[in-house]
Amino acid sequence: MPADGVLTTIDSETDHQQAAKDAFAAAGVPHQRTRVITGRAQDVLARMTDGAYDLAFIDGDKGEYAEYVAAATRLLRSGGVLVLDNMLWHDRVAGPAVRDVATRGLRDLGKVLRAADEFVTTLLAVGDGLLVAVKR
Ligand SMILES: C[S@@+](CC[C@H](N)C(=O)[O-])C[C@H]1O[C@@H](n2cnc3c(N)ncnc32)[C@H](O)[C@@H]1O
C-alpha cells in the first residue's frame, strides 16, 4: 500500500476480526491504516464508495463469491485489481465430473470473469488457486 493507504477488512465473525486487529497490532501497523468492519459483506459493501478502491481480495463464503464480485467490480477504480482465493477449490474446479454447488459456482464465475470485457484475468496455480483480474 502507499504510505497513506487504508486497508478495509470485512468479516461477519467478531472473533475473526479481533484476530485481524491483534495481527495488525503485532505487525506494528498503525490503527489509522486499517478499518476493521464486522458485518455481512453484502451489506457493508453496498455502503462503500464506488471506484474508490485499488484492490479487492475475496476469501469469504464460496457460495457468495458472485455477489462479492459484483460489489467489488463497482468499488474498484479503473486499473484496480480483483483477487479471488480458492478458485481451484482443492482441484475440484478442474474436474468436469465434480458438480456440487460450490464447485460449479466457482467454475462458472472463473469463466464469466475470463470472458468479461471489463477485466483482464489470469488464474495463478498458487495455493488453492488465485484468480487475479485487472479492471480496465
Ligand atoms: C476462509 S475464511 C478467510 C480467512 C482469511 N482470509 C484468512 O486467510 O485467514 C472465510 C471468512 O469469511 C467469513 N465470512 C463468510 N461469509 C461471510 C459474509 N457473508 N460476510 C462476511 N464475512 C463472511 C467467515 O467468517 C470467515 O472468517
GROMACS .gro file of C-alpha atoms and ligand atoms in nm:
model
  163
    1MET     CA    1   0.000   0.000   0.000
    2PRO     CA    2   0.110   0.361  -0.042
    3ALA     CA    3   0.208   0.545   0.278
    4ASP     CA    4  -0.141   0.693   0.310
    5GLY     CA    5  -0.325   0.371   0.209
    6VAL     CA    6  -0.600   0.220   0.422
    7LEU     CA    7  -0.690  -0.150   0.436
    8THR     CA    8  -1.059  -0.225   0.495
    9THR     CA    9  -1.145  -0.577   0.608
   10ILE     CA   10  -1.497  -0.715   0.646
   11ASP     CA   11  -1.592  -1.033   0.831
   12SER     CA   12  -1.918  -1.142   0.992
   13GLU     CA   13  -1.737  -1.303   1.289
   14THR     CA   14  -1.631  -1.072   1.572
   15ASP     CA   15  -1.359  -1.307   1.696
   16HIS     CA   16  -1.207  -1.329   1.347
   17GLN     CA   17  -1.195  -0.950   1.330
   18GLN     CA   18  -1.032  -0.940   1.673
   19ALA     CA   19  -0.767  -1.181   1.544
   20ALA     CA   20  -0.709  -0.945   1.250
   21LYS     CA   21  -0.674  -0.647   1.485
   22ASP     CA   22  -0.427  -0.842   1.701
   23ALA     CA   23  -0.225  -0.938   1.393
   24PHE     CA   24  -0.212  -0.578   1.268
   25ALA     CA   25  -0.102  -0.456   1.612
   26ALA     CA   26   0.163  -0.729   1.640
   27ALA     CA   27   0.296  -0.626   1.298
   28GLY     CA   28   0.318  -0.263   1.411
   29VAL     CA   29   0.055  -0.138   1.164
   30PRO     CA   30  -0.082   0.199   1.288
   31HIS     CA   31  -0.454   0.169   1.368
   32GLN     CA   32  -0.545   0.452   1.129
   33ARG     CA   33  -0.417   0.238   0.839
   34THR     CA   34  -0.686  -0.025   0.889
   35ARG     CA   35  -1.065  -0.026   0.904
   36VAL     CA   36  -1.196  -0.348   1.057
   37ILE     CA   37  -1.570  -0.388   0.998
   38THR     CA   38  -1.780  -0.665   1.150
   39GLY     CA   39  -2.082  -0.740   0.936
   40ARG     CA   40  -2.225  -0.929   0.642
   41ALA     CA   41  -2.008  -0.846   0.341
   42GLN     CA   42  -2.303  -0.789   0.108
   43ASP     CA   43  -2.449  -0.526   0.346
   44VAL     CA   44  -2.120  -0.348   0.412
   45LEU     CA   45  -2.002  -0.350   0.050
   46ALA     CA   46  -2.330  -0.187  -0.056
   47ARG     CA   47  -2.242   0.117   0.157
   48MET     CA   48  -1.887   0.162   0.028
   49THR     CA   49  -1.779   0.422  -0.228
   50ASP     CA   50  -1.781   0.332  -0.599
   51GLY     CA   51  -1.446   0.344  -0.781
   52ALA     CA   52  -1.252   0.423  -0.463
   53TYR     CA   53  -1.051   0.103  -0.412
   54ASP     CA   54  -0.721  -0.019  -0.563
   55LEU     CA   55  -0.757  -0.385  -0.470
   56ALA     CA   56  -1.031  -0.618  -0.352
   57PHE     CA   57  -0.934  -0.956  -0.203
   58ILE     CA   58  -1.219  -1.207  -0.172
   59ASP     CA   59  -1.197  -1.510   0.060
   60GLY     CA   60  -1.544  -1.544   0.217
   61ASP     CA   61  -1.825  -1.797   0.166
   62LYS     CA   62  -1.766  -1.971  -0.169
   63GLY     CA   63  -2.139  -1.974  -0.246
   64GLU     CA   64  -2.148  -1.595  -0.218
   65TYR     CA   65  -1.847  -1.518  -0.440
   66ALA     CA   66  -2.059  -1.392  -0.732
   67GLU     CA   67  -2.228  -1.138  -0.501
   68TYR     CA   68  -1.892  -1.019  -0.364
   69VAL     CA   69  -1.754  -0.989  -0.717
   70ALA     CA   70  -2.050  -0.779  -0.833
   71ALA     CA   71  -1.994  -0.538  -0.544
   72ALA     CA   72  -1.615  -0.532  -0.579
   73THR     CA   73  -1.643  -0.457  -0.950
   74ARG     CA   74  -1.835  -0.143  -0.862
   75LEU     CA   75  -1.590  -0.042  -0.587
   76LEU     CA   76  -1.267  -0.085  -0.787
   77ARG     CA   77  -1.116   0.203  -0.978
   78SER     CA   78  -1.005   0.153  -1.338
   79GLY     CA   79  -0.670  -0.031  -1.310
   80GLY     CA   80  -0.776  -0.177  -0.977
   81VAL     CA   81  -0.717  -0.544  -0.907
   82LEU     CA   82  -0.967  -0.811  -0.807
   83VAL     CA   83  -0.816  -1.115  -0.631
   84LEU     CA   84  -1.018  -1.429  -0.551
   85ASP     CA   85  -0.880  -1.708  -0.333
   86ASN     CA   86  -0.968  -2.080  -0.366
   87MET     CA   87  -1.052  -2.064  -0.736
   88LEU     CA   88  -0.919  -2.419  -0.789
   89TRP     CA   89  -1.123  -2.532  -0.485
   90HIS     CA   90  -0.898  -2.824  -0.387
   91ASP     CA   91  -0.859  -2.920  -0.757
   92ARG     CA   92  -1.235  -2.976  -0.786
   93VAL     CA   93  -1.286  -2.689  -1.034
   94ALA     CA   94  -1.067  -2.870  -1.290
   95GLY     CA   95  -1.269  -3.194  -1.270
   96PRO     CA   96  -1.570  -3.170  -1.504
   97ALA     CA   97  -1.739  -3.459  -1.322
   98VAL     CA   98  -1.738  -3.261  -0.995
   99ARG     CA   99  -2.074  -3.088  -0.998
  100ASP     CA  100  -2.152  -2.979  -0.640
  101VAL     CA  101  -2.294  -2.630  -0.596
  102ALA     CA  102  -1.979  -2.462  -0.460
  103THR     CA  103  -1.754  -2.611  -0.729
  104ARG     CA  104  -1.991  -2.524  -1.012
  105GLY     CA  105  -2.030  -2.172  -0.875
  106LEU     CA  106  -1.655  -2.109  -0.867
  107ARG     CA  107  -1.603  -2.275  -1.208
  108ASP     CA  108  -1.876  -2.063  -1.367
  109LEU     CA  109  -1.751  -1.744  -1.201
  110GLY     CA  110  -1.399  -1.805  -1.337
  111LYS     CA  111  -1.544  -1.844  -1.688
  112VAL     CA  112  -1.756  -1.530  -1.652
  113LEU     CA  113  -1.457  -1.322  -1.539
  114ARG     CA  114  -1.232  -1.462  -1.813
  115ALA     CA  115  -1.493  -1.366  -2.074
  116ALA     CA  116  -1.573  -1.025  -1.926
  117ASP     CA  117  -1.456  -0.726  -2.133
  118GLU     CA  118  -1.432  -0.531  -1.810
  119PHE     CA  119  -1.138  -0.738  -1.680
  120VAL     CA  120  -0.802  -0.881  -1.789
  121THR     CA  121  -0.796  -1.208  -1.596
  122THR     CA  122  -0.546  -1.478  -1.510
  123LEU     CA  123  -0.554  -1.778  -1.280
  124LEU     CA  124  -0.239  -1.846  -1.075
  125ALA     CA  125  -0.177  -2.202  -0.957
  126VAL     CA  126  -0.070  -2.069  -0.617
  127GLY     CA  127  -0.207  -2.241  -0.308
  128ASP     CA  128  -0.569  -2.327  -0.381
  129GLY     CA  129  -0.579  -2.111  -0.696
  130LEU     CA  130  -0.565  -1.733  -0.703
  131LEU     CA  131  -0.766  -1.560  -0.973
  132VAL     CA  132  -0.629  -1.212  -1.046
  133ALA     CA  133  -0.827  -0.972  -1.265
  134VAL     CA  134  -0.732  -0.616  -1.354
  135LYS     CA  135  -1.026  -0.383  -1.416
  136ARG     CA  136  -0.993  -0.194  -1.745
  137LIG     C1  137  -1.175  -1.894   0.455
  137LIG     S1  138  -1.205  -1.776   0.582
  137LIG     C2  139  -1.096  -1.649   0.533
  137LIG     C3  140  -0.996  -1.620   0.631
  137LIG     C4  141  -0.883  -1.524   0.594
  137LIG     N1  142  -0.895  -1.466   0.461
  137LIG     C5  143  -0.755  -1.598   0.610
  137LIG     O1  144  -0.696  -1.636   0.509
  137LIG     O2  145  -0.717  -1.621   0.723
  137LIG     C6  146  -1.365  -1.714   0.536
  137LIG     C7  147  -1.411  -1.598   0.622
  137LIG     O3  148  -1.527  -1.542   0.562
  137LIG     C8  149  -1.615  -1.502   0.664
  137LIG     N2  150  -1.748  -1.491   0.600
  137LIG     C9  151  -1.823  -1.589   0.545
  137LIG     N3  152  -1.935  -1.538   0.491
  137LIG    C10  153  -1.931  -1.404   0.512
  137LIG    C11  154  -2.018  -1.296   0.477
  137LIG     N4  155  -2.131  -1.316   0.411
  137LIG     N5  156  -1.982  -1.172   0.515
  137LIG    C12  157  -1.865  -1.151   0.583
  137LIG     N6  158  -1.779  -1.248   0.616
  137LIG    C13  159  -1.812  -1.374   0.581
  137LIG    C14  160  -1.601  -1.608   0.770
  137LIG     O4  161  -1.642  -1.562   0.897
  137LIG    C15  162  -1.451  -1.638   0.764
  137LIG     O5  163  -1.378  -1.561   0.857
   0.00000   0.00000   0.00000
